[in-house]
Coordinates of C-alpha atoms in Angstrom, one line a residue:
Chain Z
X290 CA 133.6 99.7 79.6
X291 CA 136.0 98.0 81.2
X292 CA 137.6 97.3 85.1
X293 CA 140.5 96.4 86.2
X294 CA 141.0 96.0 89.9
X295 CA 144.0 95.5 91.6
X296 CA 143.3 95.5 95.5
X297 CA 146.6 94.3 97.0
X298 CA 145.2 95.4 101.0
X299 CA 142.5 96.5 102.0
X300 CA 142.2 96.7 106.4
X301 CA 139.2 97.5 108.4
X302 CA 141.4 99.2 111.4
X303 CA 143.8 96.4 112.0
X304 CA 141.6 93.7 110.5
X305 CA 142.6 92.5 107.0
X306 CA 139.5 92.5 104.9
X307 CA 140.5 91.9 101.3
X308 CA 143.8 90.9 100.0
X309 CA 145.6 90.1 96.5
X310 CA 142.6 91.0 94.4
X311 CA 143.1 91.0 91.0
X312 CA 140.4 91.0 88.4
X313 CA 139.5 92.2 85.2
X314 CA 135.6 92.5 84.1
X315 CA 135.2 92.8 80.6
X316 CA 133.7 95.0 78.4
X317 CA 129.9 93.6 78.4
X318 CA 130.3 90.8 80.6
X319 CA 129.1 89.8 83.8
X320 CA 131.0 89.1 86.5
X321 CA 129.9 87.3 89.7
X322 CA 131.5 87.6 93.1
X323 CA 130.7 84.8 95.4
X324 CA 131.9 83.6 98.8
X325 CA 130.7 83.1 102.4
X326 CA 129.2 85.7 104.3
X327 CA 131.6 88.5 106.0
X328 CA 134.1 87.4 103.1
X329 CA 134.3 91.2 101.8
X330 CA 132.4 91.0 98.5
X331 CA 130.3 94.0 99.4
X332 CA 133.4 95.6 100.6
X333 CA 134.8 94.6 97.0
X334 CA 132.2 96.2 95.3
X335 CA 132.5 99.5 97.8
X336 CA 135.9 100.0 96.7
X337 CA 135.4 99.3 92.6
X338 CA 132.7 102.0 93.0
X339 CA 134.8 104.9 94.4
X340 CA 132.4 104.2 98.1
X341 CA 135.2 103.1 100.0
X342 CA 139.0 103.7 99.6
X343 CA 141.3 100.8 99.3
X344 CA 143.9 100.9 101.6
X345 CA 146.4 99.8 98.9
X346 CA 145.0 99.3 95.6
X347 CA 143.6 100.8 92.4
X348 CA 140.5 100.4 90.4
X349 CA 140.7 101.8 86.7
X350 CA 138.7 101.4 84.0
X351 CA 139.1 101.2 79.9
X352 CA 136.9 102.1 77.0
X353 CA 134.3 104.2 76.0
X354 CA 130.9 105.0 77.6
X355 CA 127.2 104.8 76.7
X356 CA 125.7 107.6 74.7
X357 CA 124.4 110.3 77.3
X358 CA 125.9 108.3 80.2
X359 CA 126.1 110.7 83.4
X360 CA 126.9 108.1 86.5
X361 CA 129.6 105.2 84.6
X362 CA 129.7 103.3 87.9
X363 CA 126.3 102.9 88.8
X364 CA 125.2 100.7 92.0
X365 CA 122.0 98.5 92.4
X366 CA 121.9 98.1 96.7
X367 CA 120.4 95.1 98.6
X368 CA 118.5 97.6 100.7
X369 CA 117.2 99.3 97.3
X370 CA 118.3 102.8 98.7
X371 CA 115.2 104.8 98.4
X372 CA 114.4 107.7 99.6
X373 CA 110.8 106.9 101.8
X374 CA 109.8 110.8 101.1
X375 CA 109.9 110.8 97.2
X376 CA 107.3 109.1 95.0
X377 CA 108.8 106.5 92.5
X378 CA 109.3 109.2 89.9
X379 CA 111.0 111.2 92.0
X380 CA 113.5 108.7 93.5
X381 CA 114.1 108.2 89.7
X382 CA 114.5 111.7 88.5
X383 CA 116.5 112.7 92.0
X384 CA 119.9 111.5 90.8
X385 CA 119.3 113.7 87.3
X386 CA 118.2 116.3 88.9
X387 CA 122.0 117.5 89.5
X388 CA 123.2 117.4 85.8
X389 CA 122.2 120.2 83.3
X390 CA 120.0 118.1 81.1
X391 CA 116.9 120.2 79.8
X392 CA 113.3 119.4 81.4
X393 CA 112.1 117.3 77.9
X394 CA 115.0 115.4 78.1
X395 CA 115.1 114.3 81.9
X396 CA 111.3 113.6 81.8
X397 CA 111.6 111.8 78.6
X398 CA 114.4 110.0 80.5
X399 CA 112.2 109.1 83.6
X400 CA 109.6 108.2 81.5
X401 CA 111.6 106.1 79.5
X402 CA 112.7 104.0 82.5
X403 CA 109.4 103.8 84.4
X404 CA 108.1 102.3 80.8
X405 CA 110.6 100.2 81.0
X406 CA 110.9 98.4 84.5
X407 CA 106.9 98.4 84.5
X408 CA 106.5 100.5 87.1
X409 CA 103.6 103.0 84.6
X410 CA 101.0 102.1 87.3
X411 CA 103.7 103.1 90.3
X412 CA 104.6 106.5 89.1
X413 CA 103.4 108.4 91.9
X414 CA 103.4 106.2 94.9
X415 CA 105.7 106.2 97.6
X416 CA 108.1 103.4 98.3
X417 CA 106.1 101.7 101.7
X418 CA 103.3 101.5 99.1
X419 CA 105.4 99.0 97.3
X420 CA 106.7 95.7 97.3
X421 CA 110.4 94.2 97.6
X422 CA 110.4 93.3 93.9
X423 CA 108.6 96.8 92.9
X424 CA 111.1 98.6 95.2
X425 CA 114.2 97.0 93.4
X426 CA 112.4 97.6 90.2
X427 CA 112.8 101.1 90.8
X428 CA 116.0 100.6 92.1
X429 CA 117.0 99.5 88.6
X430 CA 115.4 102.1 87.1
X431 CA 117.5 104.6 89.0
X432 CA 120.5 102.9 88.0
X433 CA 119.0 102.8 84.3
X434 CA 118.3 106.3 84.0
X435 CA 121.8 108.0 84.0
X436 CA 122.8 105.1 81.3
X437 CA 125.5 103.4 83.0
X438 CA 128.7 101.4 81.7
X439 CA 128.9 99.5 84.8
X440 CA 126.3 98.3 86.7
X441 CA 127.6 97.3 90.6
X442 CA 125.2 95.1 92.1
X443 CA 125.3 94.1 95.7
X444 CA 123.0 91.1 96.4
X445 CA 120.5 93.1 94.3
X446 CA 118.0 90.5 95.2
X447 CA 119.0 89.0 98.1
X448 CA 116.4 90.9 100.5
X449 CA 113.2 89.5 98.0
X450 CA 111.5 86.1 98.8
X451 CA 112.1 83.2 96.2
X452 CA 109.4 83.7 93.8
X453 CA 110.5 87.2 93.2
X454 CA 113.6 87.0 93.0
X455 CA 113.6 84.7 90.6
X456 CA 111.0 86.9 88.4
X457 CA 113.7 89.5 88.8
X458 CA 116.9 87.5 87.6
X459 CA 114.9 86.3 84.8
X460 CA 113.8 90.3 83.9
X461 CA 117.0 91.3 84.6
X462 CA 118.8 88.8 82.2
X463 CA 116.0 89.9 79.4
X464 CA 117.2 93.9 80.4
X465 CA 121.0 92.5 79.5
X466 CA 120.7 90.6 76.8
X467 CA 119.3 93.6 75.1
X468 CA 121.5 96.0 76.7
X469 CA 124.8 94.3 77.4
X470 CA 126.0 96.6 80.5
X471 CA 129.0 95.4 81.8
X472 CA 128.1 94.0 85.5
X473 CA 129.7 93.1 88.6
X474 CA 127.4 91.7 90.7
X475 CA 128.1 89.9 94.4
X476 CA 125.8 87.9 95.9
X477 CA 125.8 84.7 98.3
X478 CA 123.4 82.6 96.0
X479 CA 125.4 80.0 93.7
X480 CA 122.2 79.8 91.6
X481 CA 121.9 83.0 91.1
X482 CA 125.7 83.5 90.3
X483 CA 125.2 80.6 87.6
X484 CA 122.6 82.1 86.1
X485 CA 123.6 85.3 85.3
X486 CA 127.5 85.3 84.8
X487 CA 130.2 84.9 82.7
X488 CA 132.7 84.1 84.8
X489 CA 132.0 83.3 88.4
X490 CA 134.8 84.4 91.2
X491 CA 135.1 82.8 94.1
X492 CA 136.1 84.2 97.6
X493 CA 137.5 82.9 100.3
X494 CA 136.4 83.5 103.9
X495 CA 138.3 86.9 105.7
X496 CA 140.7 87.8 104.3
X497 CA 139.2 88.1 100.8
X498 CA 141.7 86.5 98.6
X499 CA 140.4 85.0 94.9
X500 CA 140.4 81.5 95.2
X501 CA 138.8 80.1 92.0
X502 CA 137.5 81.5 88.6
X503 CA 135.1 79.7 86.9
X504 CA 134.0 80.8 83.5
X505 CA 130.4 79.6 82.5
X506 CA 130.7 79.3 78.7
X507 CA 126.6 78.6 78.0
X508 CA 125.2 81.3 76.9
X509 CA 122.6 83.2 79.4
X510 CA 119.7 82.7 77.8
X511 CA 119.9 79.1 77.2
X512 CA 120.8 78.2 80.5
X513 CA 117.3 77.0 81.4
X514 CA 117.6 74.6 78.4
X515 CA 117.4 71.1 79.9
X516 CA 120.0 69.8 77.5
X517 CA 122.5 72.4 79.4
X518 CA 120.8 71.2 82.8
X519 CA 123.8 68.5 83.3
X520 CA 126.5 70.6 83.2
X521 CA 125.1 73.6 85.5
X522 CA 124.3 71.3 87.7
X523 CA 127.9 69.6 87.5
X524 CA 129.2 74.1 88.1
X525 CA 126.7 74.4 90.7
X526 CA 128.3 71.2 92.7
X527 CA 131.8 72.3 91.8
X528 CA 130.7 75.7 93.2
X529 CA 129.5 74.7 96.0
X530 CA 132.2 72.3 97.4
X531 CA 134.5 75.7 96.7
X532 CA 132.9 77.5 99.0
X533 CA 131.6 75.3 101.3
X534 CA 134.5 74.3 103.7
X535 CA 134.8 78.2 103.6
X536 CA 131.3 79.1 104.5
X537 CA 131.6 76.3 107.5
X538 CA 135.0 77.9 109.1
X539 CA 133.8 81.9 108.8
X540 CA 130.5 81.0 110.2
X541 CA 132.2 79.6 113.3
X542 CA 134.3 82.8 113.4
X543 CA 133.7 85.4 115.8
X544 CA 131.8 87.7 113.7
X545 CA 133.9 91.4 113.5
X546 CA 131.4 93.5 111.9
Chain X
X96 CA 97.4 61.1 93.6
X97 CA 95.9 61.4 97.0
X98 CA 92.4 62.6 96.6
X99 CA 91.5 63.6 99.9
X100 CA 94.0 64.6 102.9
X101 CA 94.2 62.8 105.5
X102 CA 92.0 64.4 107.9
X103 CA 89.7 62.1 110.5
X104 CA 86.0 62.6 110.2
X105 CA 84.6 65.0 113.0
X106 CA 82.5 62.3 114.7
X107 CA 86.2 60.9 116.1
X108 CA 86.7 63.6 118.4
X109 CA 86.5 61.0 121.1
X110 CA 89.7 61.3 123.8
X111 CA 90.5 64.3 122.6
X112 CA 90.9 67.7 124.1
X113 CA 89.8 71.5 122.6
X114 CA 93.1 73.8 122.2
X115 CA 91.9 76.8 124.0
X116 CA 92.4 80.0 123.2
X117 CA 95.3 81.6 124.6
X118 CA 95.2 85.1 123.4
X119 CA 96.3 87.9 120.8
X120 CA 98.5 90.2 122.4
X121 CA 97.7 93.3 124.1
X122 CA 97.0 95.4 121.2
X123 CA 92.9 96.7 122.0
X124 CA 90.9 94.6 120.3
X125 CA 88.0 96.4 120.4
X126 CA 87.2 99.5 118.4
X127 CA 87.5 102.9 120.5
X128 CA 84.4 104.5 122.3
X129 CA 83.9 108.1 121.4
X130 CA 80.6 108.1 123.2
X131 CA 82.1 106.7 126.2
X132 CA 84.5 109.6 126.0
X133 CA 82.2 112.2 126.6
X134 CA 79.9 110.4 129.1
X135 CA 82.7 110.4 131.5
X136 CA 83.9 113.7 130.8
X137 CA 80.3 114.9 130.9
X138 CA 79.9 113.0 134.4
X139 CA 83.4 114.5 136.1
X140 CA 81.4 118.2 135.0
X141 CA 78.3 117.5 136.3
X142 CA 79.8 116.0 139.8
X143 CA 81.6 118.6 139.7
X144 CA 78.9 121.3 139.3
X145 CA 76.7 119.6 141.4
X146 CA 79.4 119.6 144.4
X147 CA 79.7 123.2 143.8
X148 CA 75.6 123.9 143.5
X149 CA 75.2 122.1 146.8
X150 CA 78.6 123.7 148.6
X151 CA 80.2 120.9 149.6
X152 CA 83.5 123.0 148.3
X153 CA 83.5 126.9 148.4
X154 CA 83.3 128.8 145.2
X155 CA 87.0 130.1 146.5
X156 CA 88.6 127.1 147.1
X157 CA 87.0 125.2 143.5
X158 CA 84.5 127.4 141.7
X159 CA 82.0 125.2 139.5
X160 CA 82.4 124.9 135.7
X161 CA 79.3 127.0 134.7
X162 CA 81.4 129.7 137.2
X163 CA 84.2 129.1 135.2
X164 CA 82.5 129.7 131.9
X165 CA 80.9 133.3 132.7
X166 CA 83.9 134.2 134.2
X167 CA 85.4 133.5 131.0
X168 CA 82.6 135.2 129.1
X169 CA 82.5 138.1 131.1
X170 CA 86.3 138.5 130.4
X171 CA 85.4 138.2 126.9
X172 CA 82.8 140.6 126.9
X173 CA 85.5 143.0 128.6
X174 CA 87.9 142.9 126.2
X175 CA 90.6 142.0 128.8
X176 CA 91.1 138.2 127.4
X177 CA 91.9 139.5 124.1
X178 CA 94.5 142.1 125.9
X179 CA 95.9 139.4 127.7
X180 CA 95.6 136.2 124.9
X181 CA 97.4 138.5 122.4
X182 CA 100.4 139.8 125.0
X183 CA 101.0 135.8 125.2
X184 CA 100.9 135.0 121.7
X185 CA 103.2 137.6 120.6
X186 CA 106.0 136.7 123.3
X187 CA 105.7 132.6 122.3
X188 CA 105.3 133.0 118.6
X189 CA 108.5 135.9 118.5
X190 CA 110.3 134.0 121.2
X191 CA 109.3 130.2 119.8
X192 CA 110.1 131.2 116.4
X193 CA 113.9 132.8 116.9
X194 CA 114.8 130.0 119.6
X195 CA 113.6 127.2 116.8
X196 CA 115.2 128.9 114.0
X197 CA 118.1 129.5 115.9
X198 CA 117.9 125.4 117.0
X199 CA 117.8 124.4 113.6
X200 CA 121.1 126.3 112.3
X201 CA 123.1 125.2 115.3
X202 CA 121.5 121.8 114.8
X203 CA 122.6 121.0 111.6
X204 CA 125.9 122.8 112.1
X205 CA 126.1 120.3 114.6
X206 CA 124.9 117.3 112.7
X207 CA 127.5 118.0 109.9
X208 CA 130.6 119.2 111.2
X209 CA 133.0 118.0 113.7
X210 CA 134.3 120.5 114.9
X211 CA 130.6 122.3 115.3
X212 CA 130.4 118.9 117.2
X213 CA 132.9 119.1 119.5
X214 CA 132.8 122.6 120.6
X215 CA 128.4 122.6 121.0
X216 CA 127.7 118.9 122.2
X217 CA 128.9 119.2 125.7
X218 CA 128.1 122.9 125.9
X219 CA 124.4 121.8 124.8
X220 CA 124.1 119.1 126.9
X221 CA 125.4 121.1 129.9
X222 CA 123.2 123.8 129.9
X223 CA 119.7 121.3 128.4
X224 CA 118.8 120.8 131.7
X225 CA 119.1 124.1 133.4
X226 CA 115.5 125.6 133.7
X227 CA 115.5 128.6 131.9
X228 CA 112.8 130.2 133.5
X229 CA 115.9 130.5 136.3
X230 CA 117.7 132.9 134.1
X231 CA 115.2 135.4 133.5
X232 CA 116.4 137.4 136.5
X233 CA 119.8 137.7 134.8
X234 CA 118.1 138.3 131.4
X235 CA 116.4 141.4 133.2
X236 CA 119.4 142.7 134.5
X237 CA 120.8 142.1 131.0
X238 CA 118.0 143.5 128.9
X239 CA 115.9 145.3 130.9
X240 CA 111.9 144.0 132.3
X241 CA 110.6 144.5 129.1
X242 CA 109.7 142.4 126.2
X243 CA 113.1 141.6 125.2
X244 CA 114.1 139.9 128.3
X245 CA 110.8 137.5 128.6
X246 CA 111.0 136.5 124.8
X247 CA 114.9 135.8 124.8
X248 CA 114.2 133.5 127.5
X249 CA 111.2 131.9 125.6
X250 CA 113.8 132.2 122.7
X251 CA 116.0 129.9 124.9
X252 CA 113.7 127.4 126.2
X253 CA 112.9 126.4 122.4
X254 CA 116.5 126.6 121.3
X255 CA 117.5 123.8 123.5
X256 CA 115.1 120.7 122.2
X257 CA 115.4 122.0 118.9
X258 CA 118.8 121.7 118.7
X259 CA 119.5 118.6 120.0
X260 CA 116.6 117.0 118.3
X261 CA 117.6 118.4 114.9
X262 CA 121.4 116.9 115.5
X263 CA 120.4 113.7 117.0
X264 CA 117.5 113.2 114.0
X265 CA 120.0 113.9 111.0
X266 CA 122.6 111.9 113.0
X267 CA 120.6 109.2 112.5
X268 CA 119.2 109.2 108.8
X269 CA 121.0 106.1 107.2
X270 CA 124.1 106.1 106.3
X271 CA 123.3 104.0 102.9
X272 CA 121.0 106.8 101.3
X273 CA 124.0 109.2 101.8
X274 CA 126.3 106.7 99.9
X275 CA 123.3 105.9 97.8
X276 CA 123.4 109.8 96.8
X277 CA 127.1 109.6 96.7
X278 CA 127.0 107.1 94.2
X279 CA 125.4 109.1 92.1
X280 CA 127.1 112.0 92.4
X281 CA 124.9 114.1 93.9
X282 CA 126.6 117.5 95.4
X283 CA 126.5 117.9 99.0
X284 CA 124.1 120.9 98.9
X285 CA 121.4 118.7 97.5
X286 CA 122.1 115.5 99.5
X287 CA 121.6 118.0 102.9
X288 CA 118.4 119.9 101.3
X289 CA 117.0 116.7 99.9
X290 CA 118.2 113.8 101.9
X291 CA 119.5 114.8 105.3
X292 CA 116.5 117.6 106.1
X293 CA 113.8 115.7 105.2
X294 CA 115.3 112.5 106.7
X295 CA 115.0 114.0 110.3
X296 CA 111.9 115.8 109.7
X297 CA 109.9 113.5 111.8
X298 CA 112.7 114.2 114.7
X299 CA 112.5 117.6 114.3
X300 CA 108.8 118.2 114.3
X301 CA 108.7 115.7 117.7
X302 CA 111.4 118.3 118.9
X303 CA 108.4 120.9 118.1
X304 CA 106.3 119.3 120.4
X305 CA 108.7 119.6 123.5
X306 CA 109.9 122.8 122.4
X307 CA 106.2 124.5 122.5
X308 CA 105.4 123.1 125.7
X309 CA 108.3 123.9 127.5
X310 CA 107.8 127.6 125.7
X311 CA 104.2 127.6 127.0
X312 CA 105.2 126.6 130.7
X313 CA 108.1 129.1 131.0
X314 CA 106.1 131.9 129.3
X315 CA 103.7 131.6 132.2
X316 CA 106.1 131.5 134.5
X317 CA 108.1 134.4 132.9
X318 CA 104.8 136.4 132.7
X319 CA 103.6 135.3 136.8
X320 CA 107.2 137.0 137.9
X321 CA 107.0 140.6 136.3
X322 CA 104.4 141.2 133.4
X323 CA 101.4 143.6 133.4
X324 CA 99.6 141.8 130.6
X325 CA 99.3 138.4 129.9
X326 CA 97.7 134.8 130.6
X327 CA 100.2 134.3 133.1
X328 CA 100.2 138.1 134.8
X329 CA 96.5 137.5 134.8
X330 CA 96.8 134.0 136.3
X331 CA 98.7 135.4 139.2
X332 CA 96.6 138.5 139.8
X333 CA 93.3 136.6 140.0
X334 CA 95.1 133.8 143.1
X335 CA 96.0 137.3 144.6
X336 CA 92.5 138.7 144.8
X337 CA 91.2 135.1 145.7
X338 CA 89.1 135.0 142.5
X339 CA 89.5 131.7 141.9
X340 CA 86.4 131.8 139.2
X341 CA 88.5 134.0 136.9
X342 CA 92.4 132.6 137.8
X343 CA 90.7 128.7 136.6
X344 CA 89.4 130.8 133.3
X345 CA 92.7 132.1 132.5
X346 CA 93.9 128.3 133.1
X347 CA 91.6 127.2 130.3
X348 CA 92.8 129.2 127.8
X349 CA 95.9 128.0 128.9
X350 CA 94.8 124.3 128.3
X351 CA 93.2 125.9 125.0
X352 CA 96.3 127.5 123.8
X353 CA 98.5 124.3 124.3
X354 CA 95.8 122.0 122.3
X355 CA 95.6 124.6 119.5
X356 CA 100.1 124.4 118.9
X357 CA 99.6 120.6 119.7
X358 CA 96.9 120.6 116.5
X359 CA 99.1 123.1 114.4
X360 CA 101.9 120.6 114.5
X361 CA 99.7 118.2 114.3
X362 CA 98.5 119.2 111.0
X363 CA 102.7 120.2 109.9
X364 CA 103.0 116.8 110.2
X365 CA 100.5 116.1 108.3
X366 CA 101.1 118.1 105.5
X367 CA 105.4 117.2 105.6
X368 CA 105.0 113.7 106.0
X369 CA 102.6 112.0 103.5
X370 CA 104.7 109.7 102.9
X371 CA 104.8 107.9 106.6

C-alpha cells in the first residue's frame, strides 16, 4: 500500500508544529523520518496513523492490502505499549480479539507470530518479566498479527541499549526483506535511518518543514558489505551535517512540550 | 598487546590511605526478626499482666489480658458475641458493599465523561471530608432508627474513597495504551473493560483499604449512638456498667475484624494483580 501525505499546518494551540509536508511512501519501501528532537516526527507519524488530526492536511493511501489484513496502519511505539496485566500471548491476541475471526484462526494467528519473533519460550510471561528487546519483540508481533500494509514505527528502538538494538534492526531488516511491508519509521539515529531506508527524509527543527530527501540506492541487505562501507559513510556525513546546525539551534530552544 | 594491566603490586601500599566505607542507603540491611517480634509483644503482655496480678492498676481502670481473654470466652460461651459479631457484619458487608458499588459506577462515570466530571468533582470533593457518622441523625429522621438508616450511612462512608479513588486511578492509566488500543481499533467497550478497569485496579483496591476502615470506625460509632445489638452497642454498654474486662473484649474483636478485611484484600490483591 501506499501514502500520500500532504500536511500543509499542523498547530499545537498556537504553536506551529509541522508545516508544508509533503511525502509520498511507496508501495514496499521504507521511509525514514529524521531530524532533531521536538522537530514533530512523532507528531508526523501521529497524524499518518489517524492518532492525531492535522489541523490542515490529508493523509490517503493507494493500493491493495495484505491477505487477511485487519489494522492497514499498524504502529510499532517507543514505549512498546503493553498492557503490564496480560501475558505475552495475550497482549498479542488482545488487538484480534475485536474482529470476528474463528478461535483456530486467531490462535493459529498468535501462534504464528510468537513462532515468529522467538518469543515460544515467552508465551505466558508478563511483560516486567521481560527485557527491552523481548518487550519490542512482542511489540512487533502485535503489529504482525493483524497483517499490516503499513507498519508506523516511532523510534521503535530507541528506548533499547546499543547491543540490542542493533540485534533488532538487523532482525527487523531479515522480517522485511521477506515480507516487504511498506514502513515509515522516525527515529533520531542517522545509523539506524541508513540502515534500514530507502529514502531518508530529513526534518528541520519546529516547525517541521522537509528539508532534504536522500534516497539510499544500496540495497538493505548489502549495506554491511565493506565494499558499500565508503559511501554510507560518505550519507551518514552528509546526513549529519543536515541536521546538525538544526539539532544545535532546537536544543537551545526553550523546550514547549 | 598489553599482557597485564597496569595495576601496582600490593606490597606499594606505602603513603596511601584506605577509602572507607561510606554507606548503602537506608534500605535495612539486615533480614527481619520474626522472633524478635513476638518477644516484645510477649513482654508488653506479660508487663502487663503482671502490673495487673500485683494491682498496681485496678481491674476497672485496665483489666489484665488473661481478664480480657475469659471475658471473651465467657461471651463466647454465651452466645452473645455471635449475636453481636453477626449484627456488625451484616450492617458493614450490606452497607460496604452498596456504598463501593455505588463508588465504582459514579467513579468511572466520572473518569470518562465530562460532563459526569463537572457536575460530581466539586460535589464529591465538598462533601469527602464531612464525617458521615455526623449525618446519621438526619438519616434517622429520614429512614427511621432501624437498619436502613445505620447501613445507608455505612453505605456513604465507603461511597466517598471509592469514588474518588476509582476516578483519580483510571484518570491516570496512560494515555499511550489508550492510543495504543486505538490504533488498533479496538471499540471503546473493550478498551474500558480491558484497559481502563484493570489499569486502576491497584488504585481501586488501595481505595478498599480506606473505604473498610472508615466503614468499620463509623459502624462503631453508628452502633455506640442507637443500636441494641452490635460490637459497638456492646462496646458502649460494657463502659456504662464499668466492665472494663468485657468493653476491652469487644475492642479485640474489633482489632480482629479490621485485620481479617485488611487480609481479605489483601489476598484480592493477590489474586487481581499477578502481574505486579
Amino acid at each position: 500500500m501506499e501514502l500520500i501525505i500532504d500536511v500543509r499546518n499542523h498547530f499545537y494551540g498556537t504553536l506551529l508544529a509541522l508545516s508544508g509536508i509533503q511525502l509520498t511512501v511507496s508501495s514496499g519501501g521504507v521511509v525514514a523520518i529524521i531530524g532533531p528532537s521536538g522537530c514533530g516526527k512523532s507528531t508526523l507519524l501521529g497524524i499518518v496513523g489517524g492518532l492525531l488530526k492535522p489541523t490542515d492536511g490529508l493523509v490517503s493511501s493507494r493500493g491493495t492490502v495484505p491477505d487477511g489484513c485487519l489494522n492497514p496502519l499498524t504502529y510499532v511505539f517507543q514505549d512498546f505499549s503493553l498492557l503490564p496485566w496480560m501475558t505475552v500471548s495475550q497482549n498479542i491476541s488482545f488487538v484480534l480479539d475485536h474482529h470476528s475471526l474463528s478461535t483456530v484462526e486467531q490462535q493459529r494467528r498468535v501462534a504464528d507470530v510468537i513462532k515468529q519473533m522467538d518469543l515460544s519460550d515467552f508465551a505466558h510471561a508478563f511483560p516486567r518479566q521481560l527485557s527491552g528487546g523481548m518487550r519490542q519483540r512482542v511489540g512487533i508481533a502485535r503489529a504482525l498479527v493483524v497483517r499490516p500494509a503499513v507498519l508506523l514505527m516511532d523510534e521503535p528502538f530507541s528506548a533499547l541499549d546499543a547491543q540490542t538494538r542493533d540485534l533488532m534492526i538487523q532482525d527487523f531488516l531479515d522480517l522485511w526483506v521477506r515480507e516487504r511491508i511498506t514502513t515509515l519509521y522516525v527515529t533520531h539515529n542517522i545509523d539506524e535511518a541508513v540502515r534500514l531506508a530507502d529514502q531518508v527524509v530529513v526534518l528541520s527543527r519546529r516547525p517541521g518543514r522537509i528539508k532534504a530527501v536522500v534516497p539510499i540506492e544500496i540495497p538493505q541487505q548489502r549495506r554491511q558489505e565493506i565494499e558499500f562501507a565508503p559511501n554510507l559513510s560518505r550519507l551518514r556525513d552528509e546526513l549529519w551535517s543536515l541536521i546538525r546546525d538544526e539539532a544545535i539551534t532546537a536544543n537551545r530552544e526553550f523546550a514547549h512540550d | 598487546m598489553i599482557d597485564a594491566p597496569y595495576v601496582a603490586p600490593v606490597s606499594s601500599l606505602a603513603g596511601s590511605s584506605p577509602i572507607p566505607f561510606r554507606g548503602a542507603g537506608f534500605l535495612p540491611a539486615d533480614s527481619p526478626k520474626p522472633m524478635l517480634s513476638w518477644i516484645a509483644t510477649m513482654l508488653v503482655l506479660c508487663i502487663w499482666q503482671i502490673a495487673s496480678l500485683l494491682g498496681w492498676v485496678s481491674p476497672t481502670f485496665l483489666p489484665g489480658p488473661i481478664a480480657i481473654l475469659s471475658a471473651l470466652g465467657d461471651l463466647a460461651i454465651s452466645g452473645k458475641l455471635w449475636t453481636d459479631v453477626s449484627a456488625s457484619l451484616v450492617r458493614i458487608l450490606v452497607g460496604w458493599s452498596l456504598g463501593t458499588l455505588a463508588g465504582l459506577i459514579i467513579g468511572i462515570s466520572l473518569a470518562l465523561f465530562a460532563v459526569a466530571r463537572s457536575i460530581g468533582v466539586p460535589l464529591i470533593s465538598a462533601l469527602f471530608p464531612v464525617p458521615k457518622i455526623a449525618l446519621l441523625p438526619l438519616f434517622i429522621i429520614w429512614l427511621g432508627i432501624g437498619e436502613g438508616s445505620k447501613i445507608f450511612t455505612l453505605a456513604l462512608a465507603a461511597f466517598f474513597p471509592t469514588a474518588i479513588s476509582t476516578y483519580t486511578s483510571i484518570d491516570s492509566v496512560p494515555r499511550n495504551t489508550i492510543r495504543m488500543a486505538q490504533s488498533f481499533g479496538v471499540p471503546i467497550k473493550s478498551i474500558i473493560a480491558r484497559v481502563l478497569i484493570p489499569g486502576a485496579l491497584p488504585g481501586i483496591f488501595s481505595g478498599m483499604r480506606i473505604s473498610t476502615a472508615l466503614t468499620l470506625i463509623v459502624l462503631v460509632a453508628a452502633e455506640m449512638i442507637g443500636a441494641n445489638e452490635g460490637i459497638g452497642a456492646f462496646v458502649i454498654l460494657s463502659g456504662t456498667l464499668m466492665r472494663s474486662d468485657q468493653l476491652l473484649a469487644g475492642v479485640v474483636v474489633l482489632s480482629i475484624l479490621g485485620l481479617l478485611i485488611g487480609t481479605g484484600i489483601s489476598a484480592l490483591d493477590r489474586a487481581f494483580l499477578k502481574w505486579r
